[in-house]
CSV table of C-alpha atoms in Angstrom, one decimal:
chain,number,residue,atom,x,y,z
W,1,UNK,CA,-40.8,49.3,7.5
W,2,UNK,CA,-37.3,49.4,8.9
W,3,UNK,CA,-35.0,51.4,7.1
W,4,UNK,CA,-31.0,50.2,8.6
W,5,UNK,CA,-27.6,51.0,6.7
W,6,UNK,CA,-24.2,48.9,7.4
W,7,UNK,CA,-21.1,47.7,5.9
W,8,UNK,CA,-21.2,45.8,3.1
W,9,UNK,CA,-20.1,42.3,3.1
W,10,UNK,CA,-18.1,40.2,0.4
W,11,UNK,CA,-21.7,37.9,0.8
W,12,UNK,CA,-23.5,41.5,-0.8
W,13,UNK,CA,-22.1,41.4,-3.8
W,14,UNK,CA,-24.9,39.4,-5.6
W,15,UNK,CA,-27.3,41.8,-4.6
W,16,UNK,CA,-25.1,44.6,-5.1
W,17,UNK,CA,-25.1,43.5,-8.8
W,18,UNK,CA,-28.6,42.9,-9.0
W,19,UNK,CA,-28.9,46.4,-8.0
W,20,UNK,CA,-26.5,47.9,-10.5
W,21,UNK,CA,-27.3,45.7,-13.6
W,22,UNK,CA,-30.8,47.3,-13.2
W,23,UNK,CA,-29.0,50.6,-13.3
W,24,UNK,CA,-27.0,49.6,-16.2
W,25,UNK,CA,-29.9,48.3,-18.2
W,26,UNK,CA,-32.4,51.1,-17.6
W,27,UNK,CA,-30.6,54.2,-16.7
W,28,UNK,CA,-28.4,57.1,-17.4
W,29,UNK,CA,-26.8,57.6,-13.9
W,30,UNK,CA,-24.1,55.5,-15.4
W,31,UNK,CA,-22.9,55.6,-18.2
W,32,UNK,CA,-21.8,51.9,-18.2
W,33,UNK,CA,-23.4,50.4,-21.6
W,34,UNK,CA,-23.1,46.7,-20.4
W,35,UNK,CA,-23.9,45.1,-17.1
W,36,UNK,CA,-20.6,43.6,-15.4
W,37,UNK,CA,-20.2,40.1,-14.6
W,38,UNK,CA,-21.1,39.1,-11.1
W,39,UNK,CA,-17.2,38.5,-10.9
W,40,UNK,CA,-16.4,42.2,-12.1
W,41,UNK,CA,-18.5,43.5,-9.4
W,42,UNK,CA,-17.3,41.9,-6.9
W,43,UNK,CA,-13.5,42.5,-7.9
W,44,UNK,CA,-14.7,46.4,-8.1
W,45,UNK,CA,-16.0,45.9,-4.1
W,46,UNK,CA,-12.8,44.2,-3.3
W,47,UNK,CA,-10.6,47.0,-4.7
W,48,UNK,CA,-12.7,49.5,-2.7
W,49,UNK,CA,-13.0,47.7,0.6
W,50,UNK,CA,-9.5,45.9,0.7
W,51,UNK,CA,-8.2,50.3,-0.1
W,52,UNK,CA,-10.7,50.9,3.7
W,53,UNK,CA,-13.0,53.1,1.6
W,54,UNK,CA,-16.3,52.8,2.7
W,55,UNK,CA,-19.1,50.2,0.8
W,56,UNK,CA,-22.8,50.6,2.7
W,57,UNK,CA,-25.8,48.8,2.2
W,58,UNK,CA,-29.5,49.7,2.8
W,59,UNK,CA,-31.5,47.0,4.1
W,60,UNK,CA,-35.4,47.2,4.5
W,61,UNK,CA,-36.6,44.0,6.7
W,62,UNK,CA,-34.0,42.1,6.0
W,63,UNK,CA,-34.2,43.1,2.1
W,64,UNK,CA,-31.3,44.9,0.3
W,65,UNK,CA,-32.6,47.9,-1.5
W,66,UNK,CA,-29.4,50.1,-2.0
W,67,UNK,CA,-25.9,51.0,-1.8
W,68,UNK,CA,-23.3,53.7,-1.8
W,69,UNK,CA,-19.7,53.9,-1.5
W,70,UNK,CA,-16.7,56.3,-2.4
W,71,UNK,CA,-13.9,55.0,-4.1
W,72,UNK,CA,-10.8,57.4,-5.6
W,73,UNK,CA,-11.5,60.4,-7.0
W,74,UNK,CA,-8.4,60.0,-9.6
W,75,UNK,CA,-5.5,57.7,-9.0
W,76,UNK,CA,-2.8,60.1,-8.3
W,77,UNK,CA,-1.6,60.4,-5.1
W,78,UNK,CA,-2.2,64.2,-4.0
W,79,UNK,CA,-6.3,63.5,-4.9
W,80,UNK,CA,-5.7,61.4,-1.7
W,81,UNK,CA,-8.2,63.5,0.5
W,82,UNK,CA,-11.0,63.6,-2.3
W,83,UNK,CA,-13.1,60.8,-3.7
W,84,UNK,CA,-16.3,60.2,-5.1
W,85,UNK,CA,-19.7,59.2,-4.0
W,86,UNK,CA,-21.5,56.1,-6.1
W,87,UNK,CA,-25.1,55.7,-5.0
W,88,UNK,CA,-27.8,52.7,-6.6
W,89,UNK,CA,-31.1,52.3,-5.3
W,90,UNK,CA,-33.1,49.4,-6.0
W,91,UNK,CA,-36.1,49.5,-8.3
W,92,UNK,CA,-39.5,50.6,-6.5
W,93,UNK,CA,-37.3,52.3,-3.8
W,94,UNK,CA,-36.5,55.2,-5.2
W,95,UNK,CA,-37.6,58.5,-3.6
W,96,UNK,CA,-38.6,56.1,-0.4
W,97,UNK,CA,-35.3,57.6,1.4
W,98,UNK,CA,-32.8,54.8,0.7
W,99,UNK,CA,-30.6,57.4,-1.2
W,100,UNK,CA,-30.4,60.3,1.3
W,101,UNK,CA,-29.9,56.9,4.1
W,102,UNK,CA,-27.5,55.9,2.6
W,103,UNK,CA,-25.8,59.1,1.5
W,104,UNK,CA,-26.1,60.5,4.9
W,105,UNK,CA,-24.1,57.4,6.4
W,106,UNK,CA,-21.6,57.7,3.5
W,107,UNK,CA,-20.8,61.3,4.4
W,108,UNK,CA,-20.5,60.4,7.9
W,109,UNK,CA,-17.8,57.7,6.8
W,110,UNK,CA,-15.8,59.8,4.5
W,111,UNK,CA,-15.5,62.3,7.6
W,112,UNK,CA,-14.8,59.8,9.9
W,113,UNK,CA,-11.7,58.2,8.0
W,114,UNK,CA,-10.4,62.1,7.5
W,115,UNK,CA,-11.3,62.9,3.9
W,116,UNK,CA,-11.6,65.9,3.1
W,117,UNK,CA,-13.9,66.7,0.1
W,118,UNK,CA,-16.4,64.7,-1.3
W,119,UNK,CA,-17.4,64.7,-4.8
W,120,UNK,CA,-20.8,63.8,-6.9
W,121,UNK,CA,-20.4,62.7,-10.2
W,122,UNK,CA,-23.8,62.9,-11.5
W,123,UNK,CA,-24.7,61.0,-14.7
W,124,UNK,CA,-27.4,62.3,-16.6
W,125,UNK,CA,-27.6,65.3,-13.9
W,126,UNK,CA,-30.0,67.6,-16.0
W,127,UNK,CA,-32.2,64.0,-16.0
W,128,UNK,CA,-32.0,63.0,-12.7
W,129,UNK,CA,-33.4,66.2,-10.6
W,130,UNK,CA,-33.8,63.7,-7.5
W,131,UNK,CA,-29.7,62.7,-7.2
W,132,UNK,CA,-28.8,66.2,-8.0
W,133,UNK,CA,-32.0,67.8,-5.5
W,134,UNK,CA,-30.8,65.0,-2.5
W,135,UNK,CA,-26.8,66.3,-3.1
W,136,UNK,CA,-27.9,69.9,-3.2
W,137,UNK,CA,-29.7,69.2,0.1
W,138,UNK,CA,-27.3,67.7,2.3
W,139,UNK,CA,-24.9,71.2,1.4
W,140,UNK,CA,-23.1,70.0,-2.0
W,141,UNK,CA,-22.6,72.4,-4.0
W,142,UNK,CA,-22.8,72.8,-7.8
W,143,UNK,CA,-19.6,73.0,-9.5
W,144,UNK,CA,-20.6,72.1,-12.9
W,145,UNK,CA,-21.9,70.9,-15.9
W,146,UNK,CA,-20.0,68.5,-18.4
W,147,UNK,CA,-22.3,68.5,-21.9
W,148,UNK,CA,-22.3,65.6,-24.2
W,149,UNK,CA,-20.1,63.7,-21.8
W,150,UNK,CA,-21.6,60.6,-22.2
W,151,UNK,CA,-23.7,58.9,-25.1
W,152,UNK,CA,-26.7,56.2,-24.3
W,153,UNK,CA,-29.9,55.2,-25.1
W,154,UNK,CA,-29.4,57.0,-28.4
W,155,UNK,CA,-29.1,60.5,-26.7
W,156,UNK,CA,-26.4,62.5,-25.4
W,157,UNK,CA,-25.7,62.9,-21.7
W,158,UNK,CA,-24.9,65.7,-19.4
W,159,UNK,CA,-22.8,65.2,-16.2
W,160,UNK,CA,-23.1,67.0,-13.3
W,161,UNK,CA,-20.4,67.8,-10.5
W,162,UNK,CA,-20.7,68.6,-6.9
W,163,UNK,CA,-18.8,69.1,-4.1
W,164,UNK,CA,-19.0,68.7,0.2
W,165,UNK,CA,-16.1,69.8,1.7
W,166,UNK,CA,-15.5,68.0,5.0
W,167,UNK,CA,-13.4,67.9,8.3
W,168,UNK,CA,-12.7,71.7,7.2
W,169,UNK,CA,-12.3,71.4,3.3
W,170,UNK,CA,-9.0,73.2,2.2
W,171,UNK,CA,-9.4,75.5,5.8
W,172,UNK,CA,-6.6,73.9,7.8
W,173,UNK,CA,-3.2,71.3,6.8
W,174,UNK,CA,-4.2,67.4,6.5
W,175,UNK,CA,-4.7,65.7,8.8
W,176,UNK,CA,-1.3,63.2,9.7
W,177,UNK,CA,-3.5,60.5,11.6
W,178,UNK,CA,-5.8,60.4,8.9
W,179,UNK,CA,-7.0,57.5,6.5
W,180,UNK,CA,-5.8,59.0,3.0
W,181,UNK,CA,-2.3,60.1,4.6
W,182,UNK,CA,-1.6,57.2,6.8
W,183,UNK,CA,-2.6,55.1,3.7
W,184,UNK,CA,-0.4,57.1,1.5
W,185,UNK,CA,2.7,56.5,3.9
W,186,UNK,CA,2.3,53.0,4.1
W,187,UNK,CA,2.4,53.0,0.3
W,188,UNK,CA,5.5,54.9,0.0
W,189,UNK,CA,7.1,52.4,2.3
């Protein structure tokens, strides 16, 4: 089967929330309690795309079976060179390498557009050895453990964080031609 990852398209979105309203309803790497409205999600991939953060898709013949994107880390402006990965995987593909695909290509697109960490916000991390293993493998590193951060399926929750430094991590200035900064200027005016 052929495994290909690409930008996501506004025409994704329906399978994007097929995807994550799976998640929603059967697992604890979110801690969202109900599924979005096919409208919500695709205002949530506008906000990211239409900000030139990256939004990828995994397609198997023609099929989607994942996505990933990063989106702000926190909304104040010096967090500009920092933002978070997302990862779903569609059900039956899991451990089938559409998550390390797909995080693979994400990583790539954060470098590209001059980011310069990259954080995993892991729900359930104690629960979910393969998202925390697949991280930890493509040189994350551990930076913590959150307890009782999040409450579902009548249990409490750990959350993990990791951390990829890229394009030198916090080893040289920012970069002026860079995404985050040249977005950050244009904001400013």
């Amino acid at each position: 089967m052929s495994l290909t990852v690409r930008p996501a398209r506004k025409a994704d979105t329906a399978a994007i929330h097929a995807i994550y309203a799976d998640a929603v309803a059967h697992g604890t790497a979110t801690y969202e309690l109900d599924i979005p409205t096919s409208d919500e999600m695709a205002a949530r991939f506008a906000a990211i795309t239409e900000a030139g953060q990256p939004w990828l898709v995994a397609e198997m013949n023609g099929i989607m079976v994942g996505y990933a994107y990063a989106g702000p880390f926190r909304a104040r402006p010096a967090y500009r060179f920092i933002v978070e990965d997302s990862i779903y995987v569609a059900p039956g593909q899991k451990r089938s390498g559409v998550g390390r695909a797909l995080l693979v290509a994400l990583i790539d697109a954060c470098a590209a557009l001059g980011y310069r960490q990259l954080i995993a916000v892991i729900g359930d991390g104690p629960g979910n050895p393969g998202s925390v293993g697949l991280h930890a493998a493509l040189g994350f590193r551990h930076c913590g453990v959150m307890e009782g951060s999040g409450y579902k399926f009548e249990r409490w929750l750990d959350t993990v964080i990791m951390q990829l430094a890229l394009n030198g991590g916090t080893g040289t200035p920012p970069d002026a031609q860079s995404w985050p900064e040249r977005s950050f200027r244009l904001s400013q005016g």
